[in-house]
Coordinates of C-alpha atoms in Angstrom, one line a residue:
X1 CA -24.1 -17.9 -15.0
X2 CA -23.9 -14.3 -16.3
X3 CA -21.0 -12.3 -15.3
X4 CA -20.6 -8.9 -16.6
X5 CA -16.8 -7.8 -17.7
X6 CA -16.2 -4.5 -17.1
X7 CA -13.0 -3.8 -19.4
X8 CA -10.7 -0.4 -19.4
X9 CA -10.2 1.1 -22.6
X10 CA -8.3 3.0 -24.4
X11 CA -7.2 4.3 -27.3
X12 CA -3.8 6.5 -28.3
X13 CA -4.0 9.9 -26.6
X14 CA -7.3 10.1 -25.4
X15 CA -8.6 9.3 -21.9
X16 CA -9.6 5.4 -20.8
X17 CA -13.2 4.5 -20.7
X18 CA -14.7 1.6 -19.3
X19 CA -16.8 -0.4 -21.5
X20 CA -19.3 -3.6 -20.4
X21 CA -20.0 -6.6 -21.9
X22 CA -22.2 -9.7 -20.6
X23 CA -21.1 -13.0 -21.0
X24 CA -22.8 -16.6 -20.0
X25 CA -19.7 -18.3 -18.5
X26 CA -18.7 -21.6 -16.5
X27 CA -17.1 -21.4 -13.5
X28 CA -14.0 -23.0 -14.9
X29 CA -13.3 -20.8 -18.0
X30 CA -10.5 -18.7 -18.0
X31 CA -10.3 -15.0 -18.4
X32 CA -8.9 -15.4 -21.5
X33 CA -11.1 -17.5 -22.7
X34 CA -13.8 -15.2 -21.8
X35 CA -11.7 -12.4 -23.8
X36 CA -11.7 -14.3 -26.8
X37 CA -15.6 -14.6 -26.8
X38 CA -16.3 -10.9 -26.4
X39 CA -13.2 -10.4 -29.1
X40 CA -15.2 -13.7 -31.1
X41 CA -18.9 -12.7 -30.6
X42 CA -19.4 -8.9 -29.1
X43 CA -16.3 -6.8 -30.1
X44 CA -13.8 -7.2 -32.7
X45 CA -11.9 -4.1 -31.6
X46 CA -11.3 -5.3 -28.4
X47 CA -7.0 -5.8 -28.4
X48 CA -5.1 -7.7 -26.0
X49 CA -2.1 -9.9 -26.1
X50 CA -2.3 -13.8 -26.1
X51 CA -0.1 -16.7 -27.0
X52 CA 0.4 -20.0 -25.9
X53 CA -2.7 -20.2 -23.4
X54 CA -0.6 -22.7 -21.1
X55 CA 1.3 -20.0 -18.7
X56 CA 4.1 -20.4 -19.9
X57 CA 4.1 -17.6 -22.6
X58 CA 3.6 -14.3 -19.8
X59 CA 2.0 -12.8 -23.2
X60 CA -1.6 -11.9 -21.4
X61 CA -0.6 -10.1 -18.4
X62 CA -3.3 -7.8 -17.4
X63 CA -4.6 -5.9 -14.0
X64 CA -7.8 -8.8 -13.2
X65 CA -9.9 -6.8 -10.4
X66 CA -7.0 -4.5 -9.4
X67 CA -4.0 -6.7 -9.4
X68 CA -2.0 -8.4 -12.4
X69 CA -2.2 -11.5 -13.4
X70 CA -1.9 -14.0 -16.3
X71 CA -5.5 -14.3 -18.1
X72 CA -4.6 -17.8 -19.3
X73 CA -4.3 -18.5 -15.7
X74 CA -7.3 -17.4 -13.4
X75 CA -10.9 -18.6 -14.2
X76 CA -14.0 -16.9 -13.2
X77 CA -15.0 -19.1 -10.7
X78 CA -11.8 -18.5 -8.6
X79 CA -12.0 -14.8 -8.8
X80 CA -15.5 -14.3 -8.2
X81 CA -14.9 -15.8 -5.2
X82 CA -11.6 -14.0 -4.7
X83 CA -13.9 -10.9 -4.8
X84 CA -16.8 -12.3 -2.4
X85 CA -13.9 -13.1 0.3
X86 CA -12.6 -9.3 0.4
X87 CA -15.7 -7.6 -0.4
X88 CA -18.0 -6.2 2.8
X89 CA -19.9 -8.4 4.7
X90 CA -23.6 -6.6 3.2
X91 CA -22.4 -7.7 -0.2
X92 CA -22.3 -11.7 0.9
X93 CA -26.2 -12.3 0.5
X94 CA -25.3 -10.8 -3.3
X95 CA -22.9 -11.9 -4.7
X96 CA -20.6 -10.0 -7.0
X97 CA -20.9 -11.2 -10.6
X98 CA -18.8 -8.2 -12.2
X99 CA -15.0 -8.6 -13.4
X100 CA -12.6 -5.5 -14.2
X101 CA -9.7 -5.8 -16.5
X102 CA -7.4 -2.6 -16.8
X103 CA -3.8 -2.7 -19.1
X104 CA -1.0 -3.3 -16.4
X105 CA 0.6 -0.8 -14.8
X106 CA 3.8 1.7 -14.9
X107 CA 3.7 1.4 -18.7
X108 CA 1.9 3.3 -21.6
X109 CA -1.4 2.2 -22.9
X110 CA -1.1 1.8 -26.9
X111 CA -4.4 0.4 -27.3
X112 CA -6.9 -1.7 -24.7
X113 CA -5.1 -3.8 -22.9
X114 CA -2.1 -3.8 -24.8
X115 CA 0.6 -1.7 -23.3
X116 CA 4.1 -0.6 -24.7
X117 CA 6.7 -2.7 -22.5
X118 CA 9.9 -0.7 -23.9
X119 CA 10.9 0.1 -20.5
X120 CA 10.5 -3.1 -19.2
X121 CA 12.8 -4.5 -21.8
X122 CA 15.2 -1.0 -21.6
X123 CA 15.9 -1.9 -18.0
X124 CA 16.6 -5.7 -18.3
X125 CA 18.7 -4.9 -20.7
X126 CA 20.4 -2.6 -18.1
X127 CA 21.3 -5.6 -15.5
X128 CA 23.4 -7.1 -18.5
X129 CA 21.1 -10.4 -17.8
X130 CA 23.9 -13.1 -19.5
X131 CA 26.6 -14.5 -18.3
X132 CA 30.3 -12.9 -18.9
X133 CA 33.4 -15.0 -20.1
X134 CA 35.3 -12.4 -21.2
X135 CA 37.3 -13.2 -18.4
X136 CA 37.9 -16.9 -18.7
X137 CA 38.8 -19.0 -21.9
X138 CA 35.4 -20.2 -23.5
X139 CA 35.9 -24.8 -23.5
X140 CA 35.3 -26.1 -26.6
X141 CA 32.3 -27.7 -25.4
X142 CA 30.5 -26.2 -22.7
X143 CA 31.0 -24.9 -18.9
X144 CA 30.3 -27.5 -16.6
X145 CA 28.2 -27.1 -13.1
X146 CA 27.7 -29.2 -10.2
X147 CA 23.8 -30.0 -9.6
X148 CA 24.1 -27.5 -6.3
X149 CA 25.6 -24.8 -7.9
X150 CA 22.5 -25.2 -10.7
X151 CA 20.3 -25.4 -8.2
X152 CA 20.6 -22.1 -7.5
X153 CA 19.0 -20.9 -10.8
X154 CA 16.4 -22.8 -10.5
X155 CA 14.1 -20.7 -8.8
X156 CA 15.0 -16.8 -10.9
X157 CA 15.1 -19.4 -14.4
X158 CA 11.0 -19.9 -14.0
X159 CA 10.8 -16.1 -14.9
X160 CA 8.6 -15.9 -18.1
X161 CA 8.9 -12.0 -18.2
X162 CA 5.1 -11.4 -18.2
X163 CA 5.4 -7.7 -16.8
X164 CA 3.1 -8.6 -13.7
X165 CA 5.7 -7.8 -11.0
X166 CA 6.9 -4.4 -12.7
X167 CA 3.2 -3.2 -13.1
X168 CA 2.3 -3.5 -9.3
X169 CA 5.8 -2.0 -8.4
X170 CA 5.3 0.9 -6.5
X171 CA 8.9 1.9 -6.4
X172 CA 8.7 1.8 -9.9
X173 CA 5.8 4.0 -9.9
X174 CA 7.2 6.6 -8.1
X175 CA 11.1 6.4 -9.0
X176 CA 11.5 6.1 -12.7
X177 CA 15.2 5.4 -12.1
X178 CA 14.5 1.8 -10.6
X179 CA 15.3 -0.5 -13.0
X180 CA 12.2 -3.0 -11.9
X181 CA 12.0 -6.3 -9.6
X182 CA 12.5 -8.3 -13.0
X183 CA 15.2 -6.9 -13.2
X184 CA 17.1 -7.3 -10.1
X185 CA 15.6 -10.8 -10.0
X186 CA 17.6 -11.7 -13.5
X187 CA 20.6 -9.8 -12.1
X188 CA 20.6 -12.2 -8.8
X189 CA 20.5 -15.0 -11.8
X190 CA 23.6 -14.0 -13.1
X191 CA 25.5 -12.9 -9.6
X192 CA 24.5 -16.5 -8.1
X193 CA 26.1 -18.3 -11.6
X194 CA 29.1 -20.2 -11.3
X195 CA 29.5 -19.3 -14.6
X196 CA 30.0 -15.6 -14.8
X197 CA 33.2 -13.8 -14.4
X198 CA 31.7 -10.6 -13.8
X199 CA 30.3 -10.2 -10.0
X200 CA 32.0 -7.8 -8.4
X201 CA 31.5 -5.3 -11.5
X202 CA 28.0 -6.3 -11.0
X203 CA 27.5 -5.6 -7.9
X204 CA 28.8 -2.7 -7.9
X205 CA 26.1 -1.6 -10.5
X206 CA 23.6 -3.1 -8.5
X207 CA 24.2 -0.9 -5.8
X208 CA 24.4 2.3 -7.2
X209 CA 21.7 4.6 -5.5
X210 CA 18.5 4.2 -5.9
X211 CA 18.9 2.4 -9.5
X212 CA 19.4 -0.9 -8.3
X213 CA 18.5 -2.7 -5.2
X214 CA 18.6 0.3 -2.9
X215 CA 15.2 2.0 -4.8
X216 CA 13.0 -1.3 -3.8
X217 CA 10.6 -0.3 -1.0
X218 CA 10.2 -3.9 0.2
X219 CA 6.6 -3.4 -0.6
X220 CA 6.5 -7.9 -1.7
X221 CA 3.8 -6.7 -4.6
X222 CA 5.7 -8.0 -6.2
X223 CA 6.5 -11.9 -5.2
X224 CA 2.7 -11.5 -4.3
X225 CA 1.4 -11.4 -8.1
X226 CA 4.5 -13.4 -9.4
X227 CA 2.7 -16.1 -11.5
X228 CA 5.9 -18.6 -11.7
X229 CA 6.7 -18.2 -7.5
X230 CA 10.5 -16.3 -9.0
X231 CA 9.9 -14.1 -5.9
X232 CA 11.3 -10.9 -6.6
X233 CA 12.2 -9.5 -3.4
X234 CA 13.8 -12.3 -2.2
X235 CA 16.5 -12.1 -5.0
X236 CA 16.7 -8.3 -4.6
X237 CA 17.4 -9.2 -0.2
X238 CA 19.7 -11.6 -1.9
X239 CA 21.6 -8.9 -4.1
X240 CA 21.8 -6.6 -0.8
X241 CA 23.1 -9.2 1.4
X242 CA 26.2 -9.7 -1.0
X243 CA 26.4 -5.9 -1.0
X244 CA 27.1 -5.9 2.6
X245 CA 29.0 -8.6 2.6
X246 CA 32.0 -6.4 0.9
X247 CA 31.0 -2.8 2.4
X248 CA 31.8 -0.9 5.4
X249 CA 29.1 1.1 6.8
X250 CA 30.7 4.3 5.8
X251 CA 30.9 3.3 2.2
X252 CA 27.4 4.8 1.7
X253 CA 23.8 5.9 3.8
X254 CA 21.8 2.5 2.3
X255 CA 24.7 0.6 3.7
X256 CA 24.7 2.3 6.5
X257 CA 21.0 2.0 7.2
X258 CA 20.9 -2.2 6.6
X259 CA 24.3 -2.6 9.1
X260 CA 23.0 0.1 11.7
X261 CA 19.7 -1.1 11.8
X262 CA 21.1 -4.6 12.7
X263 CA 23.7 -3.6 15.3
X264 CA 20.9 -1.3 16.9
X265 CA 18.6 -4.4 18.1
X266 CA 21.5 -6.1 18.4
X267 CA 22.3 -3.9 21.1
X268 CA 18.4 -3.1 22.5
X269 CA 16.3 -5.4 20.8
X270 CA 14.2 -2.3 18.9
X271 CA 16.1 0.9 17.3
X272 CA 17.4 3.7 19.4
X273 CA 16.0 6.0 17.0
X274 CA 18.5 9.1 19.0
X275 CA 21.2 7.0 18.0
X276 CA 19.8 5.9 14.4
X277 CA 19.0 9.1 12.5
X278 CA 22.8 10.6 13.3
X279 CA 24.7 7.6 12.6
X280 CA 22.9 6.7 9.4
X281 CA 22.3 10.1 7.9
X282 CA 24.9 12.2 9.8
X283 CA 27.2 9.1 9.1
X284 CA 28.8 9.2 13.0
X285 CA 29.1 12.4 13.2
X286 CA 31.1 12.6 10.0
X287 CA 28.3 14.0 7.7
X288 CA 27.7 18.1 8.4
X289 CA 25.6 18.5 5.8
X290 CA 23.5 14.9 6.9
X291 CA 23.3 16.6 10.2
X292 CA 22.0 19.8 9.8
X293 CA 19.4 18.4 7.6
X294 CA 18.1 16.4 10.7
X295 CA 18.0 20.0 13.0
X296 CA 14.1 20.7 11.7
X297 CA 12.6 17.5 12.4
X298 CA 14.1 17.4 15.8
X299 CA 13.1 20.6 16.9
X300 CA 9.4 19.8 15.9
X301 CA 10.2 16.6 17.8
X302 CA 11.0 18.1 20.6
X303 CA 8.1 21.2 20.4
X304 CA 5.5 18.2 20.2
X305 CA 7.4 16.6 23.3
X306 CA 8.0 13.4 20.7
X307 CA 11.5 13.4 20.4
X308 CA 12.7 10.3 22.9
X309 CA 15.1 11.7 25.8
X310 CA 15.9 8.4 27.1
X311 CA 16.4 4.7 25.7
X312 CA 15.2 1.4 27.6
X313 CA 16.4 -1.9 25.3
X314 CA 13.1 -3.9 25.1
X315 CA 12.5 -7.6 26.9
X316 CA 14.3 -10.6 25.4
X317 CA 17.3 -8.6 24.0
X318 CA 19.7 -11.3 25.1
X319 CA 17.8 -14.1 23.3
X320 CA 17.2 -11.3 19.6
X321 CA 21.2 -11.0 20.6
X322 CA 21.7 -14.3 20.2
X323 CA 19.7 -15.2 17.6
X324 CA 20.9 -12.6 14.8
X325 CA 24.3 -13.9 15.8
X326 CA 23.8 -17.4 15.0
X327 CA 22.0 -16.5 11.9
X328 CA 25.3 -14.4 10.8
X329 CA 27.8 -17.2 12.2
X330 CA 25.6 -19.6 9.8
X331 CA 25.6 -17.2 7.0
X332 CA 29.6 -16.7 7.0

């Protein structure tokens, strides 16, 4: 069949065009195959990264009709009928025979589809992602582990660094401080390593402001491109949970927020949201400044007759009671 792949270019300061070229494909080819026949037989100009070709490499990330993905790893077939499953019902008699590839996000174009990933590496780099013995004696042969404590690794160690997660972060796009999910999900690596000798320094960098695991927006872009299954924002909910483990709720407002939150269904089953805005922002009263800053929105609260005079806990609060308590007593 002809499919027609419409492909974003661009070249060093100038504005991205998108350019089309036909191609007679199977069902079964890959994108990257396809690539390599426009690159072969239509286009020699045409850049993009490649590699290995057996996803393993991460080398030909790339945005594949709007979300990123290894080329080596989806065929045509599949996503043309990705796109005939979310387009509009009209379009179903016709089906869509059209593929867009775009560079992948929250990194500079240098050519095509080749991107500059300097940032990417930059903030890896900033997680320290290897394991410390500065504080032990190194053995003379190697450090030993049991299979459970390895097995921990198991799942962040499939991470080929292919970029996929960090280009559909939207906390990324919009904070240029967060260091990335890739990131946090090598830094979980080496906090959950028997090995290192360095968590609580770790931590402690992990939970600076909006930096570390506090700037994630929970969005799960992320584990939902994640070509190896690492899952991202499971290893960042992993990073907070040790976080809290060690603070107190006064120690700062994202601490405050997680341990409120809880303790607020806990106590009505949904948030008391009198009772949530002062004691995570105004930090129990403590925090004037937190305070004051919540004065405008609750006087257009109250104007619009939105702001909630009076708190009934919801149905089932008993059994929400007793279930975030088990899962605590199991987690201690």
């Amino acid at each position: 069949m002809e499919v027609i792949f419409k492909i974003i270019r661009q070249q060093p300061n100038s504005a991205p065009i998108v350019q089309t070229y036909p191609l007679q494909v199977e069902p079964g080819n890959t994108i990257l195959d396809c690539l390599n026949r426009i690159k072969w037989e239509q286009d020699g100009t045409l850049a993009f990264r490649k590699n290995c070709r057996n996803t393993i490499c991460g080398s030909c990330a790339m945005r594949i009709n709007g979300r990123s993905a290894l080329a080596c790893k989806e065929n045509v077939g599949s996503e043309l009928a990705r796109l005939q499953k979310i387009s509009s019902p009209k379009n179903h008699h016709h089906p869509i025979h059209e593929i867009t590839i775009a560079p992948l996000g929250n990194m500079p174009v240098i050519k095509d589809l080749v991107v500059d990933m300097s940032s990417f590496w930059d903030n890896l780099e900033a997680v320290t992602p290897y394991v410390s013995t500065a504080a032990r004696q190194v053995p003379e042969k190697e450090f030993l582990q049991t299979p459970q404590e390895r097995s921990l690794l198991d799942q962040t160690g499939n991470c080929i660094m292919c970029g996929a997660c960090y280009s559909e972060c939207n906390a990324r796009e919009v904070n240029p401080e967060f260091v990335g999910p890739h990131a946090l999900a090598k830094a979980y690596r080496m906090t959950a390593d028997s090995r290192d000798s360095n968590t609580e320094n770790r931590l402690e960098k992990y939970n600076a402001g909006t930096q570390g695991v506090w700037g994630c927006t929970r969005c799960f872009y992320c584990d939902s491109v994640c070509p190896m299954e690492v899952a991202p924002l499971e290893q960042i909910t992993k990073i907070k949970q040790e976080i809290l483990d060690r603070k107190q709720a006064s120690d700062s407002r994202s601490i405050r927020h997680r341990k409120v939150l809880i303790e607020l269904v806990k106590t009505g089953g949904w948030i008391d949201e009198r009772q949530f805005g002062i004691q995570v922002v105004g930090n129990y009263f403590r925090d004037l400044k937190g305070l004051l800053s919540l004065a405008p929105l609750g006087l257009r609260m109250l104007v619009r007759g939105k702001f909630p005079l009076f708190f009934e806990p919801s149905e089932g609060t008993e059994q929400v009671r007793s279930l975030i308590e088990s899962v605590q007593k199991t987690e201690s």
